Tab-separated table of C-alpha atoms in Angstrom:
chain	number	residue	atom	x	y	z
B	1	GLU	CA	11.470	18.892	-57.832
B	2	GLU	CA	15.257	19.846	-57.240
B	3	GLU	CA	14.962	18.585	-53.586
B	4	LYS	CA	13.517	15.321	-54.831
B	5	ARG	CA	16.359	14.943	-57.571
B	6	LYS	CA	19.020	15.460	-54.710
B	7	ARG	CA	17.441	13.079	-52.568
B	8	LYS	CA	17.368	10.228	-55.208
B	9	GLU	CA	21.124	10.974	-56.145
B	10	LEU	CA	22.136	10.780	-52.608
B	11	VAL	CA	20.025	7.693	-51.563
B	12	GLY	CA	20.902	6.217	-55.002
B	13	GLY	CA	24.536	6.784	-54.833
B	14	GLY	CA	24.452	7.787	-58.380
B	15	GLY	CA	25.379	4.276	-59.497
B	16	GLY	CA	28.983	4.816	-58.602
B	17	GLU	CA	31.741	2.251	-57.788
B	18	ASP	CA	30.518	2.090	-54.229
B	19	GLY	CA	27.467	1.209	-55.819
B	20	GLY	CA	24.452	1.352	-53.733
B	21	GLY	CA	22.766	0.924	-57.111
B	22	GLU	CA	22.284	-2.935	-56.932
B	23	ASP	CA	22.258	-2.878	-52.844
B	24	SER	CA	19.330	-0.124	-52.910
B	25	GLY	CA	16.887	-2.243	-54.845
B	26	GLU	CA	13.685	-2.426	-53.128
B	27	GLY	CA	15.288	-0.933	-50.044
B	28	GLY	CA	15.969	2.362	-52.215
B	29	GLU	CA	12.633	3.455	-51.978
B	30	SER	CA	12.130	2.978	-48.109
B	31	GLN	CA	15.390	4.809	-47.609
B	32	LEU	CA	14.148	7.575	-49.790
B	33	GLN	CA	10.836	7.598	-47.676
B	34	TYR	CA	12.797	7.662	-44.601
B	35	SER	CA	15.018	10.599	-45.787
B	36	GLU	CA	12.166	12.597	-47.010
B	37	ALA	CA	10.423	12.106	-43.302
B	38	ALA	CA	13.293	12.860	-41.403
B	39	VAL	CA	16.221	14.896	-43.239
B	40	GLU	CA	16.148	18.598	-43.940
B	41	GLY	CA	17.426	19.817	-47.526
B	42	TRP	CA	20.389	21.447	-46.033
B	43	VAL	CA	21.494	18.263	-44.230
B	44	LEU	CA	21.261	16.797	-48.061
B	45	ASP	CA	23.236	19.307	-49.656
B	46	PHE	CA	26.277	19.269	-46.824
B	47	ALA	CA	26.258	15.494	-47.332
B	48	ALA	CA	26.678	15.715	-51.173
B	49	LEU	CA	29.332	18.260	-50.669
B	50	PHE	CA	31.276	16.110	-47.989
B	51	ARG	CA	30.847	13.063	-50.183
B	52	ASP	CA	32.008	14.925	-53.117
B	53	LYS	CA	35.172	16.688	-51.900
B	54	LEU	CA	36.399	13.632	-49.407
B	55	GLY	CA	35.030	10.594	-51.297
B	56	VAL	CA	33.058	9.273	-48.370
B	57	ASP	CA	29.746	7.868	-48.780
B	58	ALA	CA	27.444	9.727	-46.216
B	59	ASP	CA	24.600	7.168	-46.816
B	60	ARG	CA	26.474	4.485	-45.154
B	61	ALA	CA	25.206	5.349	-41.751
B	62	LEU	CA	21.885	5.060	-42.734
B	63	ASP	CA	22.593	1.674	-44.527
B	64	LEU	CA	24.207	0.500	-41.206
B	65	GLN	CA	20.983	1.615	-39.630
B	66	ALA	CA	18.780	-0.474	-41.761
B	67	VAL	CA	21.196	-3.400	-41.471
B	68	GLY	CA	21.156	-3.294	-37.796
B	69	TRP	CA	17.504	-2.990	-37.547
B	70	GLU	CA	16.886	-5.972	-39.913
B	71	ALA	CA	19.447	-7.926	-37.801
B	72	LEU	CA	17.660	-6.958	-34.549
B	73	GLN	CA	14.216	-8.055	-35.865
B	74	SER	CA	15.695	-11.174	-37.279
B	75	ALA	CA	17.109	-11.679	-33.582
B	76	LEU	CA	13.671	-11.062	-31.903
B	77	GLU	CA	11.831	-13.422	-34.010
B	78	GLU	CA	14.338	-16.180	-33.442
B	79	THR	CA	14.482	-15.347	-29.629
B	80	THR	CA	10.642	-15.282	-29.168
B	81	ALA	CA	10.415	-18.578	-30.997
B	82	ASP	CA	12.875	-20.388	-28.682
B	83	ASP	CA	11.130	-22.464	-25.988
B	84	ALA	CA	13.482	-20.881	-23.634
B	85	ALA	CA	11.812	-17.543	-23.876
B	86	VAL	CA	8.388	-19.045	-22.632
B	87	PRO	CA	9.337	-18.532	-18.976
B	88	LEU	CA	10.276	-14.985	-19.484
B	89	PHE	CA	6.791	-14.438	-20.991
B	90	ASP	CA	5.239	-15.922	-18.154
B	91	LYS	CA	7.262	-13.964	-15.717
B	92	ALA	CA	6.248	-10.893	-17.560
B	93	CYS	CA	2.496	-11.753	-17.319
B	94	ASP	CA	2.943	-12.368	-13.962
B	95	ARG	CA	4.458	-9.069	-12.947
B	96	PHE	CA	2.112	-7.203	-15.204
B	97	SER	CA	-0.954	-8.943	-13.371
B	98	GLU	CA	0.351	-8.056	-9.867
B	99	SER	CA	0.910	-4.621	-10.873
B	100	ALA	CA	-2.562	-4.512	-12.369
B	101	ALA	CA	-4.182	-5.962	-9.365
B	102	THR	CA	-2.196	-3.745	-7.120
B	103	ALA	CA	-3.467	-0.781	-9.036
B	104	MET	CA	-7.017	-1.904	-8.174
B	105	LEU	CA	-6.351	-2.331	-4.662
B	106	GLN	CA	-4.822	1.046	-4.363
B	107	TRP	CA	-8.075	2.509	-6.201
B	108	GLY	CA	-10.380	0.650	-3.455
B	109	ASN	CA	-8.077	2.094	-0.703
B	110	VAL	CA	-9.068	5.588	-1.940
B	111	PHE	CA	-12.719	4.720	-1.364
B	112	THR	CA	-12.015	3.227	2.151
B	113	HIS	CA	-10.323	6.660	2.982
B	114	LEU	CA	-13.289	8.439	1.809
B	115	ALA	CA	-15.486	6.179	4.094
B	116	HIS	CA	-13.236	6.976	6.920
B	117	ARG	CA	-13.672	10.911	5.919
B	118	ALA	CA	-17.537	10.431	5.963
B	119	LEU	CA	-17.170	8.761	9.716
B	120	VAL	CA	-14.970	11.414	10.994
B	121	LYS	CA	-17.370	14.142	9.716
B	122	GLY	CA	-20.034	12.311	11.354
B	123	PHE	CA	-18.317	12.093	14.623
B	124	TYR	CA	-17.809	15.784	14.603
B	125	THR	CA	-21.453	16.461	13.569
B	126	CYS	CA	-22.658	14.404	16.367
B	127	ASP	CA	-20.244	15.771	18.760
B	128	ALA	CA	-21.540	19.422	17.731
B	129	ALA	CA	-24.951	18.157	18.333
B	130	LYS	CA	-24.776	17.320	21.918
B	131	GLY	CA	-27.354	19.873	23.030
B	132	SER	CA	-29.636	18.762	20.329
B	133	ASP	CA	-32.271	16.051	20.602
B	134	GLU	CA	-31.602	12.475	20.132
B	135	ARG	CA	-33.305	12.583	16.812
B	136	ALA	CA	-30.916	14.963	15.410
B	137	LYS	CA	-27.968	13.235	16.477
B	138	LYS	CA	-29.340	10.024	15.047
B	139	SER	CA	-29.880	11.644	11.784
B	140	ALA	CA	-26.374	12.813	11.593
B	141	ARG	CA	-25.166	9.418	12.633
B	142	ASP	CA	-27.197	7.695	9.917
B	143	ALA	CA	-26.213	9.907	6.994
B	144	ALA	CA	-22.424	9.461	7.865
B	145	ALA	CA	-23.061	5.733	7.867
B	146	ARG	CA	-24.885	5.803	4.521
B	147	GLU	CA	-22.073	7.629	2.866
B	148	ALA	CA	-19.432	5.420	4.348
B	149	ASP	CA	-21.277	2.267	3.415
B	150	ASN	CA	-21.629	3.412	-0.307
B	151	HIS	CA	-17.859	4.148	-0.206
B	152	PHE	CA	-16.998	0.654	1.450
B	153	LYS	CA	-19.320	-0.853	-1.489
B	154	ALA	CA	-17.304	1.008	-4.134
B	155	ALA	CA	-14.123	-0.317	-2.369
B	156	ALA	CA	-15.377	-3.793	-2.502
B	157	SER	CA	-15.954	-3.725	-6.081
B	158	LYS	CA	-12.309	-2.802	-6.866
B	159	TYR	CA	-11.037	-5.571	-4.727
B	160	GLN	CA	-13.120	-7.919	-6.349
B	161	GLU	CA	-11.833	-6.798	-9.718
B	162	ALA	CA	-8.234	-7.098	-8.425
B	163	GLU	CA	-9.121	-10.720	-7.362
B	164	ARG	CA	-10.475	-11.224	-11.009
B	165	ILE	CA	-7.251	-9.986	-12.413
B	166	ARG	CA	-4.711	-11.952	-10.212
B	167	GLY	CA	-6.467	-14.657	-8.322
B	168	ASN	CA	-5.361	-16.031	-4.835
B	169	TYR	CA	-3.282	-12.718	-4.160
B	170	HIS	CA	-2.246	-12.381	-0.549
B	171	ASP	CA	-2.571	-8.461	-0.757
B	172	THR	CA	-6.061	-8.534	-2.238
B	173	HIS	CA	-7.528	-11.026	0.742
B	174	ALA	CA	-5.885	-8.657	3.336
B	175	SER	CA	-7.488	-5.791	1.817
B	176	VAL	CA	-10.817	-7.660	1.790
B	177	ALA	CA	-10.272	-8.712	5.421
B	178	ASN	CA	-9.455	-5.119	6.449
B	179	LEU	CA	-12.587	-3.862	4.647
B	180	GLU	CA	-14.845	-6.534	6.253
B	181	LEU	CA	-13.374	-5.161	9.936
B	182	GLU	CA	-14.225	-1.567	8.851
B	183	ARG	CA	-17.719	-2.698	7.612
B	184	ALA	CA	-18.231	-4.717	10.980
B	185	LYS	CA	-17.436	-1.549	13.032
B	186	LEU	CA	-19.957	0.307	10.861
B	187	ALA	CA	-22.642	-2.286	11.312
B	188	ALA	CA	-21.914	-2.124	14.864
B	189	GLY	CA	-23.118	1.535	14.963
B	190	LEU	CA	-19.524	2.746	16.338
B	191	VAL	CA	-18.901	6.444	15.617
B	192	ALA	CA	-15.276	6.806	16.831
B	193	PRO	CA	-13.169	9.973	17.293
B	194	PRO	CA	-10.784	10.660	14.613
B	195	ALA	CA	-7.115	9.631	15.276
B	196	PRO	CA	-4.929	12.564	16.311
B	197	LYS	CA	-3.039	14.384	13.943
B	198	PRO	CA	0.619	14.080	13.793
B	199	ASP	CA	2.983	16.829	15.392
B	200	GLY	CA	0.021	17.976	17.463
B	201	GLU	CA	-0.371	19.016	21.124
B	202	GLU	CA	1.703	16.012	22.329
B	203	LYS	CA	4.919	17.863	21.029
B	204	VAL	CA	6.653	20.110	23.771
B	205	ASP	CA	7.124	23.647	22.851
B	206	GLU	CA	10.920	24.574	22.691
B	207	LYS	CA	9.977	27.279	25.527
B	208	ALA	CA	9.021	24.525	27.830
B	209	ILE	CA	12.215	22.582	27.655
B	210	ALA	CA	14.549	25.661	27.732
B	211	GLY	CA	17.100	25.250	30.429
B	212	LEU	CA	16.190	21.763	31.125
B	213	SER	CA	18.876	19.197	31.163
B	214	THR	CA	18.745	16.238	28.286
B	215	ASP	CA	17.102	13.899	30.776
B	216	GLU	CA	14.602	16.396	31.989
B	217	ALA	CA	13.672	17.323	28.490
B	218	VAL	CA	13.260	13.603	27.400
B	219	ALA	CA	11.132	12.885	30.220
B	220	LEU	CA	8.991	16.036	29.712
B	221	THR	CA	8.403	14.990	26.183
B	222	GLN	CA	7.528	11.587	26.936
B	223	ALA	CA	5.339	12.435	29.640
B	224	LYS	CA	3.361	14.848	27.141
B	225	GLU	CA	3.240	11.897	24.360
B	226	LYS	CA	1.882	9.484	27.106
B	227	ALA	CA	-0.723	12.099	28.186
B	228	ALA	CA	-1.905	12.751	24.657
B	229	ALA	CA	-2.041	8.933	24.123
B	230	GLU	CA	-4.090	8.090	27.088
B	231	ALA	CA	-6.406	11.221	26.197
B	232	ASN	CA	-7.095	9.772	22.820
B	233	GLN	CA	-7.451	6.121	24.303
B	234	ALA	CA	-10.024	7.530	26.883
B	235	ALA	CA	-12.056	9.272	24.069
B	236	LEU	CA	-12.014	6.075	22.049
B	237	HIS	CA	-13.410	4.016	25.162
B	238	ALA	CA	-16.066	6.710	25.792
B	239	ALA	CA	-17.164	6.688	22.084
B	240	MET	CA	-17.597	2.965	22.386
B	241	ARG	CA	-19.511	2.880	25.368
B	242	SER	CA	-21.750	5.726	24.003
B	243	SER	CA	-22.230	4.032	20.619
B	244	LEU	CA	-22.173	0.193	21.131
B	245	THR	CA	-24.894	-2.158	22.582
B	246	GLN	CA	-25.149	-5.921	22.709
B	247	ASN	CA	-27.547	-5.948	19.838
B	248	SER	CA	-25.444	-3.493	17.501
B	249	VAL	CA	-22.364	-5.648	18.220
B	250	ARG	CA	-24.185	-8.737	17.095
B	251	ASN	CA	-24.970	-7.028	13.808
B	252	ALA	CA	-20.998	-7.017	13.201
B	253	GLU	CA	-20.476	-10.808	13.871
B	254	GLY	CA	-21.055	-11.799	10.080
B	255	ASN	CA	-18.749	-9.165	9.017
B	256	LEU	CA	-15.965	-10.370	11.337
B	257	ARG	CA	-16.533	-13.933	10.428
B	258	ARG	CA	-15.782	-12.950	6.651
B	259	ALA	CA	-12.711	-10.973	7.771
B	260	TRP	CA	-11.182	-14.132	9.579
B	261	GLN	CA	-11.734	-16.131	6.423
B	262	SER	CA	-10.162	-13.676	4.259
B	263	PHE	CA	-7.013	-13.287	6.662
B	264	GLU	CA	-6.781	-17.003	6.374
B	265	LYS	CA	-6.907	-17.064	2.715
B	266	ALA	CA	-4.212	-14.232	2.797
B	267	GLU	CA	-1.758	-16.512	4.866
B	268	ALA	CA	-2.278	-19.387	2.452
B	269	ALA	CA	-1.507	-17.289	-0.450
B	270	VAL	CA	1.766	-15.959	0.935
B	271	PRO	CA	4.633	-17.863	-1.117
B	272	ALA	CA	5.896	-20.990	0.727
B	273	ASP	CA	9.580	-19.465	1.119
B	274	GLU	CA	8.088	-16.450	2.760
B	275	ARG	CA	5.878	-17.941	5.452
B	276	ASN	CA	6.987	-17.709	9.117
B	277	ARG	CA	9.441	-15.007	8.179
B	278	LYS	CA	9.406	-12.689	11.296
B	279	GLN	CA	9.638	-8.946	10.981
B	280	PRO	CA	13.413	-7.960	11.138
B	281	LEU	CA	14.806	-7.249	14.352
B	282	GLN	CA	16.773	-4.010	15.638
B	283	PRO	CA	20.388	-4.614	15.009
B	284	ALA	CA	22.432	-4.708	18.510
B	285	ASP	CA	24.467	-1.777	17.752
B	286	GLY	CA	21.120	0.282	17.503
B	287	SER	CA	21.439	1.075	13.732
B	288	PRO	CA	18.445	1.499	11.644
B	289	ILE	CA	16.605	-1.427	10.448
B	290	THR	CA	17.369	-1.888	6.746
B	291	GLU	CA	15.398	-5.072	5.899
B	292	GLU	CA	11.686	-4.750	4.890
B	293	PRO	CA	9.237	-6.849	6.703
B	294	GLY	CA	7.850	-9.830	4.575
B	295	PRO	CA	4.368	-10.248	3.480
B	296	TRP	CA	3.622	-13.074	5.938
B	297	ALA	CA	4.688	-10.794	8.801
B	298	ASN	CA	2.772	-7.859	7.540
B	299	ILE	CA	-0.445	-9.959	7.348
B	300	MET	CA	0.145	-11.340	10.992
B	301	VAL	CA	0.161	-7.850	12.233
B	302	MET	CA	-2.915	-6.651	10.292
B	303	TRP	CA	-4.760	-9.904	11.451
B	304	GLY	CA	-3.563	-9.127	14.984
B	305	ASN	CA	-4.784	-5.424	14.810
B	306	ALA	CA	-8.368	-7.069	13.554
B	307	LEU	CA	-8.544	-9.443	16.466
B	308	TYR	CA	-7.811	-6.569	18.975
B	309	GLU	CA	-10.253	-4.382	17.737
B	310	ALA	CA	-12.860	-6.974	17.779
B	311	SER	CA	-12.250	-7.997	21.138
B	312	GLN	CA	-12.602	-4.366	22.102
B	313	LEU	CA	-16.123	-4.409	20.649
B	314	PHE	CA	-17.285	-7.413	22.575
B	315	ALA	CA	-15.442	-6.208	25.907
B	316	CYS	CA	-17.211	-2.917	25.660
B	317	VAL	CA	-20.671	-4.430	25.845
B	318	ASN	CA	-20.065	-7.561	27.894
B	319	LEU	CA	-16.979	-7.003	29.859
B	320	GLY	CA	-17.952	-9.703	32.525
B	321	ASN	CA	-18.127	-12.456	29.785
B	322	GLU	CA	-14.773	-13.146	29.119
B	323	LYS	CA	-15.524	-15.974	26.697
B	324	GLN	CA	-16.660	-13.335	24.366
B	325	TRP	CA	-13.583	-11.289	24.018
B	326	ARG	CA	-10.598	-12.994	25.816
B	327	PRO	CA	-10.298	-15.611	22.979
B	328	LEU	CA	-9.929	-12.864	20.516
B	329	LEU	CA	-7.418	-10.935	22.335
B	330	ASP	CA	-5.365	-14.088	22.851
B	331	SER	CA	-5.183	-14.631	19.270
B	332	ALA	CA	-4.261	-11.031	18.561
B	333	VAL	CA	-1.317	-11.401	20.988
B	334	SER	CA	-0.227	-14.667	19.448
B	335	LYS	CA	-0.346	-12.993	15.922
B	336	PHE	CA	1.726	-10.296	17.205
B	337	ARG	CA	4.231	-12.572	18.638
B	338	ASP	CA	4.221	-14.776	15.393
B	339	ALA	CA	5.032	-11.629	13.504
B	340	GLY	CA	8.051	-10.742	15.709
B	341	CYS	CA	6.599	-7.535	17.323
B	342	PRO	CA	8.661	-6.332	20.058
B	343	GLU	CA	7.324	-7.338	23.458
B	344	VAL	CA	7.197	-3.673	24.469
B	345	ASP	CA	4.823	-2.955	21.916
B	346	ILE	CA	2.515	-6.037	22.954
B	347	GLN	CA	2.486	-4.886	26.378
B	348	ALA	CA	1.774	-1.057	25.734
B	349	ALA	CA	-1.427	-2.443	23.546
B	350	LEU	CA	-2.642	-4.525	26.184
B	351	ARG	CA	-2.457	-1.656	28.793
B	352	ALA	CA	-4.395	0.454	26.203
B	353	HIS	CA	-7.403	-2.370	25.780
B	354	LEU	CA	-10.709	-1.606	27.212
B	355	ALA	CA	-10.467	-4.553	29.278
B	356	ALA	CA	-7.092	-3.942	30.761
B	357	GLU	CA	-8.365	-4.086	34.134
B	358	LYS	CA	-9.298	-7.830	33.666
B	359	LEU	CA	-5.829	-8.612	32.403
B	360	ASP	CA	-3.043	-9.857	34.437
B	361	LEU	CA	-0.418	-7.521	33.560
B	362	GLU	CA	2.934	-6.969	35.247
B	363	PRO	CA	3.570	-3.545	36.745
B	364	VAL	CA	5.075	-1.095	34.643
B	365	ASP	CA	8.879	-0.827	34.986
B	366	ASP	CA	9.774	2.648	33.899
B	367	GLU	CA	13.296	1.983	33.636
B	368	LYS	CA	12.985	-1.090	31.814
B	369	MET	CA	10.264	0.520	29.411
B	370	LYS	CA	12.803	3.586	28.820
B	371	VAL	CA	15.491	1.164	27.701
B	372	ASP	CA	13.179	-0.780	25.486
B	373	VAL	CA	11.888	2.227	23.772
B	374	GLU	CA	15.492	3.474	23.450
B	375	LYS	CA	16.509	0.131	21.746
B	376	LYS	CA	13.443	0.505	19.426
B	377	GLU	CA	14.433	4.147	18.376
């Protein structure tokens, strides 16, 4: 009871000359509720003593806070009612829808990674079953394919949700296109070796380069990395030749068509002012690239990669029929160049292609290649 009396006296101001009595009115009760909820008794005692000794109204801060909050609410009501606020609300909706769609895409990407994990497990299982009969290896492949397919279906449902949230979003179409490419490889029966882990055997041991000159150490490192890349490339080609047939690759054609359609939608969905903007070039002084590539360039690179992989599928089963794989590879190179990819990277990709022997490639100029790589780095 004493605490309540003190609070009432403090909030009401005792009806003194500074008043507060008339001003409190209906607000007195709300201020009292605020004080009871947020202020401890010793603070009230100190405030009363402070006011008595110095003649200062300690409630003034609370009064000003209430006035300030009322002014803010009034300003917000007037601002939101103004027609000039509508574009701001539209922009907020646009940003939130993009954020929500991106979250669904990332959720779908988790399932694509789970699918890749299943296929990697399937590769190791088949590899371990080399001495077993064909039935055991087929069973391992089929189990991995079923698990991966279920994950791909889950990813597709998340991408569809992203499209529902934000229609005609270029990231969504690009994700769907990449998913269709992965499903195409699965439909073709490709059980590929996993990508090499970074910082693996291609790294040169420090003891191996001890006592070498800088140029010799660089040359040894590059040779080691080149050998690792060639070994990975050979393993991929071997896996393709052992897994793919003309009939199995034919099973992938529907997925590939859907992938190209989705890439076309992705390109069309890029804002007009972003289209045809190439990847940023390496500064002439060799300093790092600070500008991020635009969405159009990224889509061109992804599209080029998909065309490149598709051309390898067809070249693997029918190398002699260039009409099946050459147009795909030519389109891939065109996409890479449109995006502004360095020519040294494009030539390296062509040399790594399964049909490289059929391509009219210039001899490798080691010195020029070294200079180009140094510039890129």
